[in-house]
Amino acid sequence: MKKPSRARPRAPIREQQRLDPSERESIIAREAVSFFAEFGFEGQTRELARRLRITQPLLYRYFPSKDALIERVYQEVFVERWKPSWEKIITDRSVPLKTRLIQFYREYAEVILTYEWIRLFMFAGLKDLGLNARYLKMLRERAFEKLIEEIRFEYGRPSTRDLPITVLEIEMVWGLHAAIFYLGVRKFIYSMPLETDVNSIIDAKVMTFLGGIRPVLPAETAT
Amino acid sequence: MKKPSRARPRAPIREQQRLDPSERESIIAREAVSFFAEFGFEGQTRELARRLRITQPLLYRYFPSKDALIERVYQEVFVERWKPSWEKIITDRSVPLKTRLIQFYREYAEVILTYEWIRLFMFAGLKDLGLNARYLKMLRERAFEKLIEEIRFEYGRPSTRDLPITVLEIEMVWGLHAAIFYLGVRKFIYSMPLETDVNSIIDAKVMTFLGGIRPVLPAETAT
DNA sequence: ACTATTATTTATCAAATGATAAACAACTTG
DNA sequence: CAAGTTGTTTATCATTTGATAAATAATAGT
């Protein structure tokens, strides 16, 4: 049992004031990620400040405008969370292709299947700032195209350098990506709890994908 | 008998004023669908009015509040556009299963793969009003569950009445749904033009789906 | 301890925005 | 044509909201 003492609040639970600028800035940025993910970019700066237990004008000491803060949120989520190691996973031919794919998609899913990532990406898309197109272009170049190159190699097909990626091939990859992304949409946008383990879904999708893409690949090199 | 003898306005080039209430209301509703699909539900009533070439207070003559107008938009898009005939297509056993699936998904895709449907559905989800959950529940009951029942029947498996739908089965259907829906997301939210014919993608997905769901079905009836 | 610095708050502004009331004007009816 | 009905506009209100300037107070340097 505790003795309620309303005498003095023990311990310096006291609101700390005057933080170091860099620290304050990162605190604001972090909270902004969570805040805008929940309410969208029309969320009000006053409400964000309230959550941070600071006053609203203080935000403008660290970010010149609301848009600048939103820019920072993008950076935080869509740039910082990209892991260059993923590209290594995909292209590491000392590992079986299927294993690589599963590992990549599992790790990638772990990053994007979060409340913040999914919702912010969707908010950004609806608002349109070209952010999504830019991101997906990067995703295509850094991951999808490498991935198709690896699949071509695995099955003894011409390199994508010699024979450009076909519409059907990239469409297959989009399909796999859609399946994973949609899990996040269901969970974080539709508020529908997933009844299945994400990893096992990914494994199954990857295997179906590998089975399905074969007939879509260009013919074997028969020069 | 009331006779709406509308005195013919001569040469309707002139901005027509004083419309019939029911007509004005439907014009407003129609424009609101397009407007909110573009800007989201935070789109301003003044801007909507400007598009309609009417003044903003007139909106409030026909809809008591902005929320009521939004409610109407939901009705217009997510209720009115549902076609009961789809359920007949799915369950019409005089037609081969694959044909039914392809026909249903083609028709369904034609309705939901529109700028308005996709974006409004996403805006609604992000705002959360339970609308999406409600819609998807309906989709599951009226389409997906019937669809699984038909597949079970086709392959001589127990009825879903005797053996409830499994998580894996419904997951497969979600996967197919995701693939189609994501086409809309790419096009209308990410602004990425689709390079392929939607119908052929659907056909391919349906066939992959039918091949993939078989091992997931419950064992054959061995009473 | 004193002073300079600066993180933070208080006070406010101006524009935007949903909503209402009253004035206006187009159409109908007698 | 006069009068009444009602579709539409004008004028306006009360909040909300991004942003700024000045005042305040916590910390560092000497």
Coordinates of C-alpha atoms (C1' of nucleotides) in Angstrom, one line a residue:
Chain A
M1 CA 0.0 0.0 0.0
K2 CA 1.1 3.4 -0.7
K3 CA 0.7 6.4 1.4
P4 CA -0.8 9.1 -0.5
S5 CA 1.1 12.2 0.2
R6 CA -0.1 15.3 -1.5
A7 CA 2.5 17.2 0.2
R8 CA 5.2 17.6 -2.4
P9 CA 5.5 15.8 -5.7
R10 CA 8.6 13.8 -5.1
A11 CA 11.2 13.2 -7.7
P12 CA 11.9 15.8 -10.4
I13 CA 8.9 14.8 -12.5
R14 CA 9.0 18.4 -12.9
E15 CA 8.4 19.4 -16.5
Q16 CA 11.8 20.0 -17.9
Q17 CA 12.1 23.3 -19.5
R18 CA 14.7 24.8 -21.8
L19 CA 15.9 21.8 -23.7
D20 CA 18.9 21.8 -25.9
P21 CA 17.9 23.0 -29.3
S22 CA 18.9 19.9 -31.1
E23 CA 17.1 17.7 -28.6
R24 CA 14.0 19.8 -28.7
E25 CA 14.0 19.7 -32.4
S26 CA 14.2 16.0 -32.6
I27 CA 11.5 15.6 -30.0
I28 CA 9.2 17.8 -32.1
A29 CA 10.0 16.0 -35.2
R30 CA 9.3 12.6 -33.6
E31 CA 6.0 13.7 -32.2
A32 CA 5.1 15.3 -35.5
V33 CA 5.5 12.0 -37.3
S34 CA 3.1 10.4 -34.9
F35 CA 0.8 13.3 -34.9
F36 CA 0.5 13.8 -38.7
A37 CA 0.2 10.1 -39.2
E38 CA -2.9 10.2 -37.0
F39 CA -4.6 13.3 -38.2
G40 CA -3.2 14.0 -41.5
F41 CA -1.4 17.1 -42.6
E42 CA -4.3 19.2 -41.7
G43 CA -3.7 18.4 -38.1
Q44 CA -3.4 21.7 -36.2
T45 CA -0.1 23.0 -34.9
R46 CA -1.8 23.9 -31.6
E47 CA -2.8 20.4 -31.0
L48 CA 0.6 19.1 -31.9
A49 CA 2.1 21.6 -29.4
R50 CA -0.3 20.5 -26.7
R51 CA 0.9 17.0 -27.1
L52 CA 4.4 18.1 -26.8
R53 CA 3.5 20.1 -23.8
I54 CA 4.9 23.2 -25.3
T55 CA 3.3 26.3 -26.7
Q56 CA 2.4 26.6 -30.3
P57 CA 4.7 29.5 -31.3
L58 CA 7.7 27.5 -30.1
L59 CA 7.3 25.2 -33.0
Y60 CA 8.1 28.1 -35.2
R61 CA 11.4 28.6 -33.5
Y62 CA 12.5 25.2 -34.8
F63 CA 10.6 25.0 -38.1
P64 CA 10.0 28.1 -40.2
S65 CA 6.6 26.8 -41.3
K66 CA 4.2 24.0 -41.0
D67 CA 5.2 22.8 -44.4
A68 CA 8.8 22.7 -43.3
L69 CA 7.8 20.5 -40.4
I70 CA 6.0 18.2 -42.8
E71 CA 9.0 18.0 -45.0
R72 CA 11.0 16.9 -42.0
V73 CA 8.4 14.2 -41.3
Y74 CA 8.8 12.8 -44.8
Q75 CA 12.6 12.8 -44.4
E76 CA 12.3 11.0 -41.1
V77 CA 10.0 8.3 -42.4
F78 CA 10.6 7.7 -46.0
V79 CA 14.2 8.5 -46.3
E80 CA 15.7 7.6 -42.9
R81 CA 13.9 4.3 -42.7
W82 CA 15.2 3.0 -46.0
K83 CA 17.9 0.4 -45.3
P84 CA 20.7 0.2 -47.9
S85 CA 21.4 -3.3 -46.7
W86 CA 18.2 -4.5 -48.4
E87 CA 19.9 -4.0 -51.7
K88 CA 22.7 -6.2 -50.6
I89 CA 20.3 -8.9 -49.5
I90 CA 18.7 -9.0 -52.9
T91 CA 21.9 -9.3 -54.9
D92 CA 23.9 -11.7 -52.6
R93 CA 24.1 -14.7 -54.9
S94 CA 25.7 -16.8 -52.2
V95 CA 22.2 -17.1 -50.8
P96 CA 19.4 -19.0 -52.6
L97 CA 17.0 -16.6 -54.4
K98 CA 14.0 -17.7 -52.5
T99 CA 15.7 -17.1 -49.2
R100 CA 16.8 -13.7 -50.4
L101 CA 13.4 -12.6 -51.5
I102 CA 11.8 -13.8 -48.3
Q103 CA 14.4 -12.0 -46.2
F104 CA 14.1 -8.8 -48.1
Y105 CA 10.3 -8.7 -48.0
R106 CA 10.2 -9.6 -44.4
E107 CA 12.5 -6.8 -43.5
Y108 CA 10.9 -4.4 -45.8
A109 CA 7.5 -5.3 -44.4
E110 CA 8.7 -4.7 -40.9
V111 CA 9.5 -1.1 -41.8
I112 CA 6.5 -0.2 -43.9
L113 CA 3.8 -2.1 -42.1
T114 CA 3.6 0.4 -39.3
Y115 CA 0.9 2.9 -38.4
E116 CA 3.1 5.8 -39.3
W117 CA 4.6 4.7 -42.5
I118 CA 1.3 3.5 -44.1
R119 CA -0.8 6.4 -43.1
L120 CA 1.7 9.1 -43.9
F121 CA 2.4 7.5 -47.3
M122 CA -1.3 7.5 -48.0
F123 CA -1.9 11.0 -46.8
A124 CA 1.0 12.2 -48.9
G125 CA -0.4 10.5 -51.9
L126 CA -3.8 12.0 -51.5
K127 CA -2.4 15.4 -51.1
D128 CA 0.1 14.8 -53.9
L129 CA 3.4 16.3 -53.7
G130 CA 5.1 13.9 -56.1
L131 CA 6.5 12.3 -53.0
N132 CA 4.9 8.9 -53.7
A133 CA 6.0 8.8 -57.3
R134 CA 9.5 9.8 -56.2
Y135 CA 9.6 7.1 -53.5
L136 CA 8.2 4.4 -55.8
K137 CA 10.7 5.3 -58.5
M138 CA 13.4 4.8 -56.0
L139 CA 11.9 1.5 -54.8
R140 CA 11.7 0.3 -58.4
E141 CA 15.3 1.2 -59.2
R142 CA 16.9 0.1 -56.0
A143 CA 14.9 -3.0 -55.3
F144 CA 12.5 -4.2 -58.0
E145 CA 14.9 -3.9 -61.0
K146 CA 17.6 -5.7 -59.1
L147 CA 15.2 -8.3 -58.1
I148 CA 14.1 -9.0 -61.6
E149 CA 17.7 -9.1 -62.7
E150 CA 18.3 -11.8 -60.1
I151 CA 15.3 -13.8 -61.1
R152 CA 16.5 -13.6 -64.8
F153 CA 19.9 -14.8 -63.7
E154 CA 18.5 -17.6 -61.6
Y155 CA 16.5 -19.0 -64.5
G156 CA 19.2 -18.4 -67.1
R157 CA 17.5 -15.6 -68.9
P158 CA 19.1 -12.5 -70.5
S159 CA 20.2 -9.7 -68.3
T160 CA 17.9 -6.7 -67.9
R161 CA 20.8 -4.7 -69.4
D162 CA 20.5 -6.6 -72.6
L163 CA 16.8 -7.0 -72.7
P164 CA 14.7 -4.4 -70.8
I165 CA 12.3 -5.3 -68.1
T166 CA 8.9 -6.1 -69.6
V167 CA 5.7 -4.7 -68.5
L168 CA 4.5 -8.1 -67.3
E169 CA 7.5 -8.7 -65.2
I170 CA 7.3 -5.4 -63.4
E171 CA 3.6 -6.0 -63.0
M172 CA 4.2 -9.2 -61.2
V173 CA 6.5 -7.4 -58.8
W174 CA 3.9 -4.8 -58.2
G175 CA 1.4 -7.5 -57.4
L176 CA 3.6 -8.9 -54.7
H177 CA 4.2 -5.4 -53.4
A178 CA 0.5 -4.7 -53.4
A179 CA -0.2 -7.8 -51.4
I180 CA 2.1 -6.7 -48.6
F181 CA 1.2 -3.1 -48.7
Y182 CA -2.5 -3.9 -48.5
L183 CA -2.0 -5.7 -45.2
G184 CA -0.9 -2.4 -43.8
V185 CA -3.9 -0.6 -45.4
R186 CA -6.3 -3.1 -43.8
K187 CA -4.7 -2.8 -40.4
F188 CA -3.9 0.9 -40.2
I189 CA -6.4 2.6 -42.5
Y190 CA -9.4 0.3 -42.3
S191 CA -8.8 -0.7 -38.7
M192 CA -9.3 -4.4 -39.5
P193 CA -7.1 -6.6 -37.3
L194 CA -5.1 -9.1 -39.3
E195 CA -5.9 -12.6 -38.3
T196 CA -2.8 -14.1 -39.7
D197 CA 0.9 -13.9 -39.1
V198 CA 2.4 -11.4 -41.5
N199 CA 5.6 -13.4 -42.1
S200 CA 3.7 -16.5 -43.1
I201 CA 1.6 -14.5 -45.5
I202 CA 4.8 -13.0 -47.0
D203 CA 6.4 -16.4 -47.4
A204 CA 3.4 -17.7 -49.2
K205 CA 3.1 -14.7 -51.4
V206 CA 6.8 -14.9 -52.3
M207 CA 6.5 -18.5 -53.3
T208 CA 3.4 -18.0 -55.4
F209 CA 5.2 -15.1 -57.0
L210 CA 8.3 -17.2 -57.9
G211 CA 6.0 -19.8 -59.4
G212 CA 4.0 -17.3 -61.3
I213 CA 6.8 -15.1 -62.7
R214 CA 8.5 -17.9 -64.6
P215 CA 6.2 -18.1 -67.6
V216 CA 6.4 -14.3 -67.8
L217 CA 10.2 -14.1 -68.2
P218 CA 11.7 -13.6 -71.6
A219 CA 12.9 -16.8 -73.3
E220 CA 16.2 -18.3 -72.4
T221 CA 19.3 -16.9 -74.1
A222 CA 19.5 -18.8 -77.3
T223 CA 21.8 -16.5 -79.3
Chain B
M1 CA -51.9 15.2 -60.7
K2 CA -49.3 17.8 -60.6
K3 CA -48.1 19.0 -63.8
P4 CA -44.5 20.3 -63.9
S5 CA -45.1 22.5 -66.8
R6 CA -41.7 24.0 -66.9
A7 CA -41.9 27.1 -68.9
R8 CA -39.2 26.6 -71.4
P9 CA -36.3 28.8 -70.8
R10 CA -35.2 30.1 -74.0
A11 CA -31.8 29.5 -75.2
P12 CA -30.2 27.9 -72.1
I13 CA -26.9 29.4 -72.9
R14 CA -27.6 31.8 -70.2
E15 CA -26.6 30.8 -66.7
Q16 CA -29.7 29.1 -65.4
Q17 CA -30.9 30.4 -62.2
R18 CA -33.6 29.1 -59.9
L19 CA -33.4 25.4 -60.4
D20 CA -35.9 22.9 -59.2
P21 CA -34.9 21.9 -55.7
S22 CA -34.5 18.2 -56.4
E23 CA -32.4 19.0 -59.5
R24 CA -30.3 21.5 -57.6
E25 CA -29.8 19.0 -54.8
S26 CA -28.6 16.3 -57.2
I27 CA -26.3 18.7 -59.0
I28 CA -24.7 19.7 -55.7
A29 CA -24.4 16.1 -54.6
R30 CA -22.8 15.1 -57.9
E31 CA -20.3 17.9 -57.7
A32 CA -19.6 17.3 -54.1
V33 CA -18.5 13.7 -55.0
S34 CA -16.0 15.0 -57.4
F35 CA -14.9 17.8 -55.2
F36 CA -14.3 15.8 -52.0
A37 CA -12.6 13.1 -54.0
E38 CA -10.1 15.6 -55.2
F39 CA -9.5 17.6 -52.0
G40 CA -10.6 15.4 -49.2
F41 CA -13.2 16.2 -46.7
E42 CA -11.4 19.3 -45.6
G43 CA -12.1 20.8 -48.9
Q44 CA -13.8 24.1 -48.3
T45 CA -17.5 24.7 -48.9
R46 CA -16.7 28.1 -50.6
E47 CA -14.6 26.4 -53.2
L48 CA -17.2 23.8 -53.8
A49 CA -19.8 26.5 -54.2
R50 CA -17.5 28.3 -56.7
R51 CA -17.3 25.2 -58.8
L52 CA -21.1 25.0 -58.8
R53 CA -21.3 28.6 -59.7
I54 CA -23.6 29.2 -56.8
T55 CA -23.0 31.0 -53.5
Q56 CA -21.7 29.2 -50.5
P57 CA -24.8 29.7 -48.2
L58 CA -27.0 28.1 -50.8
L59 CA -25.4 24.8 -50.0
Y60 CA -26.9 25.1 -46.6
R61 CA -30.3 25.4 -48.0
Y62 CA -30.0 21.8 -49.3
F63 CA -27.8 20.2 -46.7
P64 CA -28.0 21.2 -43.1
S65 CA -24.2 20.9 -42.6
K66 CA -21.1 20.0 -44.3
D67 CA -21.1 16.6 -42.6
A68 CA -24.6 15.9 -44.0
L69 CA -23.3 16.6 -47.4
I70 CA -20.4 14.3 -46.9
E71 CA -22.8 11.6 -45.7
R72 CA -24.7 12.1 -49.0
V73 CA -21.4 11.6 -50.9
Y74 CA -20.9 8.3 -49.2
Q75 CA -24.4 7.2 -50.1
E76 CA -23.9 8.3 -53.6
V77 CA -20.7 6.4 -54.1
F78 CA -20.5 3.4 -51.8
V79 CA -24.1 2.5 -51.6
E80 CA -25.7 3.5 -54.9
R81 CA -22.9 2.1 -57.0
W82 CA -23.1 -1.4 -55.5
K83 CA -24.8 -3.7 -58.0
P84 CA -27.0 -6.5 -56.6
S85 CA -26.5 -8.3 -59.9
W86 CA -23.0 -9.1 -58.9
E87 CA -24.2 -11.5 -56.3
K88 CA -26.2 -13.3 -59.0
I89 CA -23.2 -13.5 -61.2
I90 CA -21.2 -15.2 -58.5
T91 CA -23.8 -17.8 -57.7
D92 CA -25.1 -18.7 -61.1
R93 CA -24.0 -22.3 -61.4
S94 CA -25.1 -22.5 -65.0
V95 CA -21.9 -20.6 -65.8
P96 CA -18.4 -22.0 -65.3
L97 CA -16.8 -20.8 -62.1
K98 CA -13.8 -19.2 -63.7
T99 CA -16.1 -17.3 -66.1
R100 CA -18.2 -16.1 -63.2
L101 CA -15.2 -14.9 -61.2
I102 CA -13.7 -13.0 -64.2
Q103 CA -17.0 -11.4 -65.0
F104 CA -17.6 -10.4 -61.4
Y105 CA -14.2 -8.9 -60.9
R106 CA -14.2 -7.1 -64.2
E107 CA -17.5 -5.5 -63.4
Y108 CA -16.6 -4.7 -59.8
A109 CA -13.3 -3.3 -60.9
E110 CA -15.1 -1.1 -63.4
V111 CA -17.0 0.5 -60.6
I112 CA -14.3 0.9 -57.9
L113 CA -11.3 1.7 -60.2
T114 CA -12.4 5.2 -60.6
Y115 CA -10.9 8.4 -59.3
E116 CA -13.8 9.1 -57.1
W117 CA -14.3 5.7 -55.6
I118 CA -10.7 5.0 -54.8
R119 CA -9.9 8.4 -53.3
L120 CA -13.1 8.8 -51.3
F121 CA -12.6 5.4 -49.9
M122 CA -9.1 6.2 -48.8
F123 CA -10.0 9.6 -47.4
A124 CA -12.8 8.0 -45.4
G125 CA -10.5 5.4 -44.1
L126 CA -7.9 7.8 -42.9
K127 CA -10.5 9.9 -41.3
D128 CA -12.2 6.8 -39.9
L129 CA -15.9 6.8 -39.5
G130 CA -16.2 3.1 -39.5
L131 CA -17.4 3.5 -43.1
N132 CA -14.7 1.3 -44.5
A133 CA -15.1 -1.5 -42.0
R134 CA -18.9 -1.4 -42.7
Y135 CA -18.4 -1.5 -46.4
L136 CA -15.8 -4.3 -46.3
K137 CA -18.1 -6.3 -44.0
M138 CA -20.8 -6.0 -46.6
L139 CA -18.3 -6.9 -49.4
R140 CA -17.3 -10.0 -47.4
E141 CA -20.8 -11.1 -46.8
R142 CA -22.3 -10.4 -50.1
A143 CA -19.5 -11.4 -52.3
F144 CA -16.5 -13.1 -50.7
E145 CA -18.4 -15.6 -48.7
K146 CA -20.6 -16.6 -51.6
L147 CA -17.5 -16.8 -53.7
I148 CA -15.8 -19.2 -51.4
E149 CA -19.0 -21.3 -51.1
E150 CA -18.9 -21.6 -54.9
I151 CA -15.3 -22.6 -55.0
R152 CA -15.9 -25.2 -52.3
F153 CA -18.8 -26.6 -54.3
E154 CA -16.8 -26.6 -57.5
Y155 CA -14.1 -28.7 -56.0
G156 CA -16.5 -30.9 -54.0
R157 CA -15.6 -29.6 -50.6
P158 CA -18.0 -29.1 -47.6
S159 CA -20.3 -26.2 -47.6
T160 CA -19.3 -23.1 -45.6
R161 CA -22.5 -23.7 -43.6
D162 CA -21.1 -27.0 -42.4
L163 CA -17.5 -25.9 -42.1
P164 CA -16.8 -22.3 -41.5
I165 CA -14.6 -20.3 -43.9
T166 CA -10.9 -20.6 -42.8
V167 CA -8.6 -17.8 -42.3
L168 CA -6.4 -18.9 -45.2
E169 CA -9.3 -19.1 -47.6
I170 CA -10.5 -15.6 -46.8
E171 CA -6.9 -14.4 -46.9
M172 CA -6.6 -15.6 -50.5
V173 CA -9.6 -13.7 -51.4
W174 CA -8.3 -10.6 -49.8
G175 CA -5.1 -11.1 -51.8
L176 CA -7.0 -11.0 -55.0
H177 CA -9.0 -8.0 -53.9
A178 CA -5.8 -6.3 -52.9
A179 CA -4.3 -6.8 -56.3
I180 CA -7.2 -5.1 -58.0
F181 CA -7.7 -2.3 -55.5
Y182 CA -4.0 -1.5 -55.7
L183 CA -4.3 -0.8 -59.4
G184 CA -6.6 2.1 -58.4
V185 CA -4.2 3.2 -55.7
R186 CA -1.4 3.4 -58.1
K187 CA -3.4 5.3 -60.7
F188 CA -5.5 7.7 -58.6
I189 CA -3.4 8.2 -55.5
Y190 CA 0.1 7.8 -56.7
S191 CA -0.6 9.2 -60.1
M192 CA 1.2 6.4 -61.8
P193 CA -0.3 5.6 -65.2
L194 CA -1.0 1.9 -65.6
E195 CA 0.9 0.5 -68.5
T196 CA -1.3 -2.6 -68.9
D197 CA -4.9 -3.3 -69.6
V198 CA -6.8 -3.7 -66.4
N199 CA -9.0 -6.6 -67.7
S200 CA -6.0 -8.7 -68.7
I201 CA -4.5 -8.2 -65.3
I202 CA -7.7 -9.2 -63.6
D203 CA -8.0 -12.3 -65.8
A204 CA -4.4 -13.3 -64.9
K205 CA -5.0 -12.7 -61.2
V206 CA -8.2 -14.7 -61.1
M207 CA -6.5 -17.6 -62.7
T208 CA -3.6 -17.5 -60.4
F209 CA -6.0 -17.2 -57.6
L210 CA -8.0 -20.3 -58.6
G211 CA -4.8 -22.3 -58.9
G212 CA -3.6 -21.1 -55.6
I213 CA -6.6 -21.5 -53.5
R214 CA -7.1 -25.2 -54.1
P215 CA -4.5 -26.5 -51.6
V216 CA -6.0 -24.1 -49.1
L217 CA -9.5 -25.5 -49.2
P218 CA -10.6 -28.0 -46.5
A219 CA -10.4 -31.7 -47.4
E220 CA -13.0 -33.3 -49.5
T221 CA -16.2 -34.4 -47.9
A222 CA -15.4 -37.9 -46.7
T223 CA -18.5 -38.5 -44.5
Chain C
dA1 C1' 26.3 37.3 -8.0
dC2 C1' 25.8 39.8 -12.2
dT3 C1' 25.0 39.9 -16.9
dA4 C1' 24.3 38.2 -21.5
dT5 C1' 22.2 34.8 -24.0
dT6 C1' 18.4 32.3 -25.5
dA7 C1' 14.7 28.8 -24.8
dT8 C1' 10.0 29.5 -24.0
dT9 C1' 5.7 31.8 -23.2
dT10 C1' 2.1 35.5 -23.6
dA11 C1' -0.4 38.4 -26.5
dT12 C1' -2.0 39.1 -31.0
dC13 C1' -2.8 39.4 -36.0
dA14 C1' -4.9 38.3 -40.4
dA15 C1' -6.9 35.2 -43.2
dA16 C1' -9.8 31.2 -43.7
dT17 C1' -14.0 28.8 -42.7
dG18 C1' -18.6 26.7 -41.3
dA19 C1' -22.8 28.6 -40.5
dT20 C1' -26.9 32.0 -40.1
dA21 C1' -30.2 35.9 -41.1
dA22 C1' -32.0 39.1 -43.9
dA23 C1' -32.5 41.0 -48.4
dC24 C1' -33.4 40.1 -53.2
dA25 C1' -35.5 38.4 -57.3
dA26 C1' -37.5 34.8 -60.3
dC27 C1' -41.4 32.3 -60.9
dT28 C1' -46.5 31.0 -60.0
dT29 C1' -51.2 32.0 -59.1
dG30 C1' -55.5 34.5 -58.9
Chain D
dC1 C1' -50.8 42.9 -63.0
dA2 C1' -50.6 42.3 -58.1
dA3 C1' -49.4 39.4 -54.5
dG4 C1' -47.4 35.4 -52.6
dT5 C1' -44.0 31.8 -52.7
dT6 C1' -39.4 30.4 -52.7
dG7 C1' -34.7 29.8 -55.0
dT8 C1' -30.6 32.6 -54.5
dT9 C1' -27.5 36.2 -53.0
dT10 C1' -25.5 39.7 -49.8
dA11 C1' -23.8 40.7 -45.4
dT12 C1' -22.1 39.0 -41.4
dC13 C1' -20.8 36.2 -37.3
dA14 C1' -17.9 33.3 -34.4
dT15 C1' -14.2 30.2 -34.5
dT16 C1' -10.3 28.3 -36.1
dT17 C1' -5.6 28.4 -37.5
dG18 C1' -0.9 29.5 -39.3
dA19 C1' 2.2 32.8 -38.1
dT20 C1' 4.8 37.0 -35.7
dA21 C1' 6.6 40.2 -32.1
dA22 C1' 7.4 41.2 -27.6
dA23 C1' 7.9 39.8 -22.9
dT24 C1' 9.6 36.4 -19.6
dA25 C1' 12.6 33.3 -17.4
dA26 C1' 16.1 29.6 -17.3
dT27 C1' 20.9 28.8 -18.1
dA28 C1' 25.9 29.9 -19.1
dG29 C1' 30.0 32.6 -18.8
dT30 C1' 32.8 35.6 -16.2

